[in-house]
Coordinates of C-alpha atoms in Angstrom, one line a residue:
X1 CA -1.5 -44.7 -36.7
X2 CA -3.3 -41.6 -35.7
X3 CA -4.1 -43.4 -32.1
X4 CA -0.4 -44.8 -31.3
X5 CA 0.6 -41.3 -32.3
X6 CA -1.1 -39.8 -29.8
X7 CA -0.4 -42.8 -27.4
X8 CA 3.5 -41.8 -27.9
X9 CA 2.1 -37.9 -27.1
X10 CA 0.6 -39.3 -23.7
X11 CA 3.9 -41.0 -23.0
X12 CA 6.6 -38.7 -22.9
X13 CA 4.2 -36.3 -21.3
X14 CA 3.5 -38.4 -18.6
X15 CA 7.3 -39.6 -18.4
X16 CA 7.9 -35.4 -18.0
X17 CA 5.3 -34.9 -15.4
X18 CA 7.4 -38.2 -13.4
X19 CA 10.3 -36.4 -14.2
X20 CA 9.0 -33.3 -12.9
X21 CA 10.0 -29.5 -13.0
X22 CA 12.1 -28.5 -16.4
X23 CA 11.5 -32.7 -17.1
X24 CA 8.5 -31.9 -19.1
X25 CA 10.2 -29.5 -21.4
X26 CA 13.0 -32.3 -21.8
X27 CA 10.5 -35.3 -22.6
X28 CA 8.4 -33.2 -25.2
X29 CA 11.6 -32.6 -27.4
X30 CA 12.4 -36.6 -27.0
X31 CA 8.6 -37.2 -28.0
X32 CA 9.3 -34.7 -30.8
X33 CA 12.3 -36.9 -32.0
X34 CA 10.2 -40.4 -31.8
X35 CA 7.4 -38.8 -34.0
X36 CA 9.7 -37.6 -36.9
X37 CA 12.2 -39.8 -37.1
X38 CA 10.2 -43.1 -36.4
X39 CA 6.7 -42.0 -37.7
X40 CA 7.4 -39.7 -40.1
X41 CA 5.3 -36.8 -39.2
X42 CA 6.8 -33.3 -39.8
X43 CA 7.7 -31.5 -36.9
X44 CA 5.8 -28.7 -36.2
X45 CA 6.2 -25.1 -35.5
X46 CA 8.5 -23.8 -32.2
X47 CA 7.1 -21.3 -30.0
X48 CA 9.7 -18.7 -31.0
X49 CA 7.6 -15.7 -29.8
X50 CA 6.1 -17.3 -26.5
X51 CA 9.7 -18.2 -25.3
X52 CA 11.0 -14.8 -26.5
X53 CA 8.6 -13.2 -24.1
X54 CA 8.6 -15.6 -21.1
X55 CA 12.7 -14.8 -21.2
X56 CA 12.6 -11.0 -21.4
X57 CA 9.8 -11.0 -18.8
X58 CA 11.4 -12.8 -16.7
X59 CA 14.9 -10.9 -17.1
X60 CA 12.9 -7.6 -16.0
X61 CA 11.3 -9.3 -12.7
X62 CA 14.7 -11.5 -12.1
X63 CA 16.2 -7.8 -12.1
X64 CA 13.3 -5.9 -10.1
X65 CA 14.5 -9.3 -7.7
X66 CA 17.7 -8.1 -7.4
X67 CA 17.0 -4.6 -6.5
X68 CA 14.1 -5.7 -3.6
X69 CA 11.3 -4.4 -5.9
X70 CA 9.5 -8.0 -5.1
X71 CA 10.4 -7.6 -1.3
X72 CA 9.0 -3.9 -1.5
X73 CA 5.7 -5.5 -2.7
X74 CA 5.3 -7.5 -0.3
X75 CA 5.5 -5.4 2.3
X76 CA 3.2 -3.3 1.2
X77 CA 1.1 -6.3 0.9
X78 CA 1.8 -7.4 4.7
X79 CA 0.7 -3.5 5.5
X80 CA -3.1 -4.7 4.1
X81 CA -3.3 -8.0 5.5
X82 CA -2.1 -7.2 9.1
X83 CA -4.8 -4.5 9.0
X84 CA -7.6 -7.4 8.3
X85 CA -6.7 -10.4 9.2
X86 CA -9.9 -11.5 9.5
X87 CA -10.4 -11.4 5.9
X88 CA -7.0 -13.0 5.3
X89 CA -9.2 -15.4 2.8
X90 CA -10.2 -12.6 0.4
X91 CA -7.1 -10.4 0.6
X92 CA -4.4 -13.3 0.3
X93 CA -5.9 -13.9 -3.2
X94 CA -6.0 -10.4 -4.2
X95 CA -1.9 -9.7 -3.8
X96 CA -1.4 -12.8 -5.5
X97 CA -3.5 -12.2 -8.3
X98 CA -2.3 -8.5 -8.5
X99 CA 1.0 -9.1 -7.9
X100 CA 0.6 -12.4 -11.0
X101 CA -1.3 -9.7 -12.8
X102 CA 1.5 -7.2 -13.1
X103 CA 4.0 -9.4 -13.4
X104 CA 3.0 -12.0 -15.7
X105 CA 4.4 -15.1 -13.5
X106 CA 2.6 -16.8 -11.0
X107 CA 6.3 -17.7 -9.2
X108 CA 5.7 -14.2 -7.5
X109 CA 3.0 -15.6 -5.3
X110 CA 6.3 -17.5 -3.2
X111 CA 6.8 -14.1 -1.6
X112 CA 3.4 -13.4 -0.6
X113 CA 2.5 -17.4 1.0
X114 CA 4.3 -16.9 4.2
X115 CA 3.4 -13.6 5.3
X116 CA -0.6 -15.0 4.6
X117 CA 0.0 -17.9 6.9
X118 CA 0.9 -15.4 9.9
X119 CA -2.0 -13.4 9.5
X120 CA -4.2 -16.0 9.2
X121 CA -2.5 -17.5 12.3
X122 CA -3.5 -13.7 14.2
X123 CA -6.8 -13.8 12.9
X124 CA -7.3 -17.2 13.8
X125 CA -8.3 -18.3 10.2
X126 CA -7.5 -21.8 9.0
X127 CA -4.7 -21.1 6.5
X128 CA -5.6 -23.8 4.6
X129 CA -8.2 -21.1 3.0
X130 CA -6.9 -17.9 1.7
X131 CA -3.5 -20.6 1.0
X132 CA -5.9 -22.4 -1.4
X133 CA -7.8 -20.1 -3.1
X134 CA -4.5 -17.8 -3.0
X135 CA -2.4 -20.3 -5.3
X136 CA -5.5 -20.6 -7.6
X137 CA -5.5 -17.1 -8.0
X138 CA -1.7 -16.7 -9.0
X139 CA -2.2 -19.2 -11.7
X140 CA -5.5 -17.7 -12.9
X141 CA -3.9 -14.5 -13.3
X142 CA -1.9 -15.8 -15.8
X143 CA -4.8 -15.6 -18.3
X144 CA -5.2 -11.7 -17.3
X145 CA -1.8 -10.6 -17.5
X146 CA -0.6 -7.8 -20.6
X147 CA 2.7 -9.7 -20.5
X148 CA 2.2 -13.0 -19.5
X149 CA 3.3 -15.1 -22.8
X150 CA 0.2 -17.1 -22.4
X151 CA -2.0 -14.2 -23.3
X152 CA 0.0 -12.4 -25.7
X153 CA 0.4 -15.8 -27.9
X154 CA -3.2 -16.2 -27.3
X155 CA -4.0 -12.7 -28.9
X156 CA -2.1 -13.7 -31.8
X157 CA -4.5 -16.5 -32.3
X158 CA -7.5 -14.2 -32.2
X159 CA -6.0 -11.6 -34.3
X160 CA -7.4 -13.2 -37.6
X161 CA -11.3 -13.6 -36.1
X162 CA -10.8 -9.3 -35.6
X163 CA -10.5 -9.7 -31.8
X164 CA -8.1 -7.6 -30.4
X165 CA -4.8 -8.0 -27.6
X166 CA -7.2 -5.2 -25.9
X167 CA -10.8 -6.8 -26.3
X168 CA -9.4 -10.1 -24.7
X169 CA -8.0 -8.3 -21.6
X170 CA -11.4 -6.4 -21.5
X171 CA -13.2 -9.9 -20.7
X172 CA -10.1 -12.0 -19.1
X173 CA -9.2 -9.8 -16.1
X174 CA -13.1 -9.0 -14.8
X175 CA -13.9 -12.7 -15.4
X176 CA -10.8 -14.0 -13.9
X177 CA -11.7 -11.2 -10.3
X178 CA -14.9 -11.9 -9.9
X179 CA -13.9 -15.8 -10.2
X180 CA -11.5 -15.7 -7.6
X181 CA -14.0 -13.8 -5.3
X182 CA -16.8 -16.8 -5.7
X183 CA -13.5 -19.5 -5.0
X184 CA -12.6 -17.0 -2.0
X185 CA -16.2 -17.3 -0.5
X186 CA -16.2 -20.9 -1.3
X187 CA -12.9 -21.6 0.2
X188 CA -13.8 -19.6 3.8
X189 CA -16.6 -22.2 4.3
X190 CA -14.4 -25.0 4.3
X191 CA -12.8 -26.4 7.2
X192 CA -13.0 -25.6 11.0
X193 CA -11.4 -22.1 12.4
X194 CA -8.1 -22.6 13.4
X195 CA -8.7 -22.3 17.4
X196 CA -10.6 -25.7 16.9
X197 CA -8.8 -27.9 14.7
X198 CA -7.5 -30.8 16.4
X199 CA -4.0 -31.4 14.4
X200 CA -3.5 -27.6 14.7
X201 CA -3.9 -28.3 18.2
X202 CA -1.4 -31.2 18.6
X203 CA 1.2 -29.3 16.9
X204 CA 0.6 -26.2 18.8
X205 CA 1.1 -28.4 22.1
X206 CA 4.3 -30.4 20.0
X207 CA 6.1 -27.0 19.3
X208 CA 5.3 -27.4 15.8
X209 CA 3.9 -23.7 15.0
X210 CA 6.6 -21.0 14.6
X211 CA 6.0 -17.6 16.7
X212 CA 5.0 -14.4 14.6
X213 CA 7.8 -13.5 13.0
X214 CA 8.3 -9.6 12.8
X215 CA 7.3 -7.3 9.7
X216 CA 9.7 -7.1 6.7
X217 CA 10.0 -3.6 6.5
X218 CA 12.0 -4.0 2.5
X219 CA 11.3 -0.1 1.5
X220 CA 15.3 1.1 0.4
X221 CA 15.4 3.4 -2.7
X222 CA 16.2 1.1 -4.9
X223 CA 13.5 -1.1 -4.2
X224 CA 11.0 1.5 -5.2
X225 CA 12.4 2.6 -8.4
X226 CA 12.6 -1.0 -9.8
X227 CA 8.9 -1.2 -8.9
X228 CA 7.8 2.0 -10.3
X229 CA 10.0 1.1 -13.6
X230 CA 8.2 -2.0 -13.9
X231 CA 4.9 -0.6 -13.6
X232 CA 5.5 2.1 -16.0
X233 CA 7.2 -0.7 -18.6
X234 CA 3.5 -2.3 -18.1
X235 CA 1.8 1.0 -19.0
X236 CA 4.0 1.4 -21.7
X237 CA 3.2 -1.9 -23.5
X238 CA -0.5 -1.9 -22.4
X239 CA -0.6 2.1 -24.8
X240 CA 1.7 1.1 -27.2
X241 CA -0.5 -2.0 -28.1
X242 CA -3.6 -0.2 -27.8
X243 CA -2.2 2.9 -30.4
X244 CA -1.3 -0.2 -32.8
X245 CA -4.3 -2.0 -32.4
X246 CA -6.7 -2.1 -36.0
X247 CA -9.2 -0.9 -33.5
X248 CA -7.6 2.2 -32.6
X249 CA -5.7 2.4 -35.6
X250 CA -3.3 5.9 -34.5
X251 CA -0.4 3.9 -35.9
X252 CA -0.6 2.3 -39.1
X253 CA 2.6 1.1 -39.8
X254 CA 4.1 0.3 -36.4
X255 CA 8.3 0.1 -36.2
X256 CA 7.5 -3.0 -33.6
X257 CA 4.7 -5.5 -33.5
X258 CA 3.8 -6.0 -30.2
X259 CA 5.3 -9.1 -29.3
X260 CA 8.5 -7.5 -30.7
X261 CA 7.6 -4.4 -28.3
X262 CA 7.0 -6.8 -25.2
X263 CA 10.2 -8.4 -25.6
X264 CA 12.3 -4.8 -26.4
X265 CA 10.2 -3.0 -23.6
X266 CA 10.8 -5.7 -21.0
X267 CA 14.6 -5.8 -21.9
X268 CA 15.1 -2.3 -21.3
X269 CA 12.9 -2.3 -18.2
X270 CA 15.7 -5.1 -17.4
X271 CA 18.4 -2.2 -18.6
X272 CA 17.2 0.6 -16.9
X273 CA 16.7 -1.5 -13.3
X274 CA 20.3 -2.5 -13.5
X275 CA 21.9 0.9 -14.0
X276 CA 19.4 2.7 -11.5
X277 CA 19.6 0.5 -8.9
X278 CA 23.2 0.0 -9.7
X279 CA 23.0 -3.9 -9.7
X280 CA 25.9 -6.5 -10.1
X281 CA 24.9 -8.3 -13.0
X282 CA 26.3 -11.9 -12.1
X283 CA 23.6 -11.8 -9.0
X284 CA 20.5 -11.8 -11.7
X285 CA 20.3 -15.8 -13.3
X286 CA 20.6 -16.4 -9.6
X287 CA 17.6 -15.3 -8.5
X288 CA 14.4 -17.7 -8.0
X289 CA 12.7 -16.1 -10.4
X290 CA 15.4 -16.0 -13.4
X291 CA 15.7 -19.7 -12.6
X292 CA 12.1 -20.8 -12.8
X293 CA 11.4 -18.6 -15.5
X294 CA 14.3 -20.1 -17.7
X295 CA 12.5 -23.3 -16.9
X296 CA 9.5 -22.3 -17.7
X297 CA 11.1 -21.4 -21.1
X298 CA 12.3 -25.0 -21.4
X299 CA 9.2 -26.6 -20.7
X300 CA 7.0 -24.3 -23.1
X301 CA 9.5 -25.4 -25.9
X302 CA 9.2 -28.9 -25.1
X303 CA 5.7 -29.5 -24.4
X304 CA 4.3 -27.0 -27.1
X305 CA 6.5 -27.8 -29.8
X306 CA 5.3 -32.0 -29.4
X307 CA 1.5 -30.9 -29.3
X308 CA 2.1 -28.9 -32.1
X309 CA 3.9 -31.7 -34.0
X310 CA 0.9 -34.0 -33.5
X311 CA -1.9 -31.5 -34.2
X312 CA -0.8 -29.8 -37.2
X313 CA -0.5 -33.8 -38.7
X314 CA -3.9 -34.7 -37.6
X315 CA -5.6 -31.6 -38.3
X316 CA -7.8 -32.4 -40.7
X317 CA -8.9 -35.8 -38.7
X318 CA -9.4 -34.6 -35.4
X319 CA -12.1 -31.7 -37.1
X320 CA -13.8 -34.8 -38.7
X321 CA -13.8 -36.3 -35.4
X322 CA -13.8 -33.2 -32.9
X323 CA -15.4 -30.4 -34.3
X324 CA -19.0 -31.1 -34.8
X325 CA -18.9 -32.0 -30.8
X326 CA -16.8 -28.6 -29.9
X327 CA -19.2 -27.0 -32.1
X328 CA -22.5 -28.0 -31.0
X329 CA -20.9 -28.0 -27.0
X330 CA -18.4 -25.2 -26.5
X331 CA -18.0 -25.6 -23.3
X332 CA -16.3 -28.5 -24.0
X333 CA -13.2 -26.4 -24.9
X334 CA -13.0 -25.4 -21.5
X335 CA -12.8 -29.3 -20.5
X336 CA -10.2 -30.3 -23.0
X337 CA -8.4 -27.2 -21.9
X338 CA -8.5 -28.3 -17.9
X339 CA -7.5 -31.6 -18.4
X340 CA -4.5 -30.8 -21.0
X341 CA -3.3 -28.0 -18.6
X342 CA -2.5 -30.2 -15.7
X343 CA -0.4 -32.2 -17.7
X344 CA 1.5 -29.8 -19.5
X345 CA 1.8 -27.7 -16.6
X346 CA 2.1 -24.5 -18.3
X347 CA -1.2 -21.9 -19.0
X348 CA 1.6 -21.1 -22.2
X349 CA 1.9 -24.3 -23.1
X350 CA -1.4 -25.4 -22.8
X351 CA -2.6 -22.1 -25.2
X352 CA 0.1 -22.7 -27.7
X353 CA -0.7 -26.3 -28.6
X354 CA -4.2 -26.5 -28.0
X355 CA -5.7 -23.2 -29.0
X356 CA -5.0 -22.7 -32.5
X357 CA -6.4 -26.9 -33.2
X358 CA -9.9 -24.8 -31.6
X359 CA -10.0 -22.3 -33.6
X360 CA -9.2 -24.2 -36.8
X361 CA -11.8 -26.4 -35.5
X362 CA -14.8 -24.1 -35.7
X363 CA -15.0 -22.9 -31.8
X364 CA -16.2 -19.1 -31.8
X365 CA -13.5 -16.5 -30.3
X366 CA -16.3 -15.8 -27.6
X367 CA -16.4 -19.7 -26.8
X368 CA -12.4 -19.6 -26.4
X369 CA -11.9 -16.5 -24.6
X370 CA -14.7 -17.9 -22.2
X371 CA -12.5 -21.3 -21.7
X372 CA -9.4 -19.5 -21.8
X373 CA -9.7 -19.6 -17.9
X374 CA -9.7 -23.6 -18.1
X375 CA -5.6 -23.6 -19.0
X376 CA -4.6 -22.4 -15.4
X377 CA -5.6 -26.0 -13.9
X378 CA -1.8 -26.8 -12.7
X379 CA -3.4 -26.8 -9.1
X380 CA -5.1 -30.6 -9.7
X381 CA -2.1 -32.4 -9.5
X382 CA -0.5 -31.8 -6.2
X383 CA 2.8 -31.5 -7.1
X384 CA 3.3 -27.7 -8.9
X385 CA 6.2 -25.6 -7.3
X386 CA 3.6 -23.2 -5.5
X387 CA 1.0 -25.5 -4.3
X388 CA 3.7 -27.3 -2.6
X389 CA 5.2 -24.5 -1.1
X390 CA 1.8 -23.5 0.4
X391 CA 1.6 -27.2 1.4
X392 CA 5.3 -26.5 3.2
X393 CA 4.8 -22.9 4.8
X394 CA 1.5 -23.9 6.7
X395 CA 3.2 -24.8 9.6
X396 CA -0.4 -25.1 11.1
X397 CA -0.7 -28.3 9.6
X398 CA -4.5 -27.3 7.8
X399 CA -3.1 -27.2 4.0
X400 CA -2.3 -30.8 3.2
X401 CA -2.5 -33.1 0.3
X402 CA -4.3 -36.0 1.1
X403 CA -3.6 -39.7 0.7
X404 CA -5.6 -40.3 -2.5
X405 CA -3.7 -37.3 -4.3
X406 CA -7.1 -35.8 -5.6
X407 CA -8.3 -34.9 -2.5
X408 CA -5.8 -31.9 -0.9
X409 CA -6.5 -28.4 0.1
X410 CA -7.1 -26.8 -3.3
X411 CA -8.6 -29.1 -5.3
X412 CA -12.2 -27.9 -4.4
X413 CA -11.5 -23.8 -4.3
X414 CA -9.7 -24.5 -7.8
X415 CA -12.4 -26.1 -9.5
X416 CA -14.9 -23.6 -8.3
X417 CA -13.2 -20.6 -9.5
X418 CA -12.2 -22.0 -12.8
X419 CA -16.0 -22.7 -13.3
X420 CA -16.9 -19.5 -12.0
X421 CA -14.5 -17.7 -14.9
X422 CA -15.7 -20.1 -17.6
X423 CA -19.5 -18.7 -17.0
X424 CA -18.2 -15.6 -16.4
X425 CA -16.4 -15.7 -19.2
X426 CA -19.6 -16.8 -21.5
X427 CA -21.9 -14.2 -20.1
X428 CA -19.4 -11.1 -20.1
X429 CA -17.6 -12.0 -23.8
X430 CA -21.0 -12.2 -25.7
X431 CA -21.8 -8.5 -24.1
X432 CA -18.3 -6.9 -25.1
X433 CA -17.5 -9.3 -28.4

């Protein structure tokens, strides 16, 4: 039964991935439903704390939204890439990653995509490659971020093996940087320059390619504060976990644990936005981020709660079958990991139902901080929200998805710098672990 089981997993997550966008999240509670009620499986656990955290995040940015804080950011962004726009391929990546990084969704990246396809345009770079490797760095960031729910469930995980919320950052965000540099050198060899590409050319002659459109210049008051109340929400969480740690130890008996501190920190980051910046609060579940964020919600509860369902059931056959393999090869991980993430389309998702079946399986913490990394491969199937819109903004006509679905703009650049992190990963984890 153990195969038609997971058959009836496949299903409902390929029938989300059809359905697309919060679709996934809808199909995994149907495939939840099927496996209880008609094969009598116990339903496993909800992701209570990763959806917490995914919503109070996203209440926080939604708000700094509001108030122009992600408008501000990207202007200060536009400042450092009109400065070099011959290095548009290595500088897109870092605001994305940074901007990921701080925020803890890869939805900011929408922001930074057009401004990088009109300085690559002025520096007469393809945009096809700081576009590529720029998306692959907003979704690897995710595995980097203090408040992305994706790394703060995954901390929980380690807790138990004595690795630490701190100790995995320590080895995520250099891996993850120096990653994204090797994709960044791979992705400026590919393709012609801009100046000589023929179907830039046509469209040029067509009146296909927009004019340079002038500099946002989004620096009001308001604007600033939310940004600089964000960032010091970030520092606040980032101490507060550290002083809590068993490694530091200052505080013994902490009043919140630190998922309950992420969630009460990022709500009053939320609070404090609102009354400083004087928002109207019917404008917040309006805003792009609110609403994919909320989705995202929907789809880690789907998704995760169906791979939970089936693992937690199978656990003990899946080690007989699994575990010497993912023992012997750990790199495997990072393989299972890849493949799972572009179907479940969430790095959350991904962590919640797959990580904890790993560690019960044997796989060091070293081995699955290494392959952590591997969860962030939403860029293989053309058809995630950012991708696309990369796809959409290049009015140049260089970032494309070809006609065998595979083989589009950031297959190659994403492959490479998930690798990259995975070694990385390997090499700097059994120095600081």
């Amino acid at each position: 039964m153990i195969w038609l089981e997971l058959l009836i997993v496949l299903l409902f997550i390929f029938l989300g991935s059809k359905m697309g966008g919060i679709g996934i999240g809808y199909a995994g509670g149907a495939g939840v439903v099927v496996l209880t009620l008609l094969f009598g499986l116990e339903a496993g656990s909800v992701p209570v704390d990763v959806i917490l955290i995914i919503m109070a995040v996203i209440a926080a940015i939604a708000a700094m939204q509001k108030a122009g804080g992600l408008d501000y950011l990207v202007h200060l962004s536009e400042s450092v890439l009109r400065k070099n726009p011959k290095r548009v391929t290595f500088l897109g990546p870092t605001v994305t990653y940074f901007m990921t990084l701080l925020a803890g969704t890869g939805h900011t990246a929408y922001a930074a995509l057009p401004v990088i396809v009109e300085v690559s345009k002025e520096g007469n770079v393809r945009p096809s490659k700081p576009l590529s490797i720029s998306v692959v760095a907003s979704q690897i960031a995710i595995t980097a971020s203090p408040i992305s729910a994706a790394v703060v469930i995954f901390a929980s995980f380690l807790e138990p093996f004595g690795i630490s919320y701190l100790q995995l950052l320590a080895v995520a965000i250099p891996t993850t940087i120096l990653a994204c540099v090797v994709g960044a050198i791979v992705a400026n060899r590919l393709g012609k320059p801009l100046s000589e590409d023929p179907v830039y050319q046509e469209r040029l002659k067509a009146g296909l390619v927009k004019q340079k459109n002038a500099a946002t210049n989004e620096n009001t008051k308001e604007a600033k504060r939310s940004v600089l109340v964000f960032l010091v929400a970030i520092v606040i969480i980032v101490t507060y976990a550290s002083l809590i740690s068993k490694k530091v130890g200052l505080i013994e008996s902490p009043p919140l644990a630190r998922n309950q501190a992420i969630i009460a920190v990022m709500l009053l980051t939320a609070t404090v936005i609102a009354l400083v910046c004087k928002l109207k609060m019917s404008d917040i579940p309006n805003m792009s981020t609110f609403k994919s964020g909320m989705s995202a919600a929907i789809c880690v509860l789907g998704v995760a709660w169906l791979g939970d369902t089936f693992v937690s059931n199978h656990i003990g056959e899946i080690k007989a079958a699994a575990g010497g393999m993912l023992n012997q090869y750990s790199w495997l991980l990072a393989v299972v990991l890849f493949f799972a993430s572009m179907l479940l389309y969430s790095q959350a998702a991904t962590t919640t139902a797959l990580m904890p079946a790993a560690l019960a399986l044997g796989i060091s913490p070293v081995a699955a901080i290494a392959s952590f990394a591997a969860v962030s491969a939403l860029f293989v199937l053309p058809t995630y929200p950012t991708l696309l819109a990369a796809v959409e903004m290049d009015d140049t006509g260089t970032t494309k998805i070809g006609k065998y679905v595979f083989n589009h703009s950031f297959i190659i650049p994403g492959i490479v710098t998930i690798a990259a992190s995975v070694i990385f990963g390997f090499l700097i984890g059994g120095l600081i672990l």
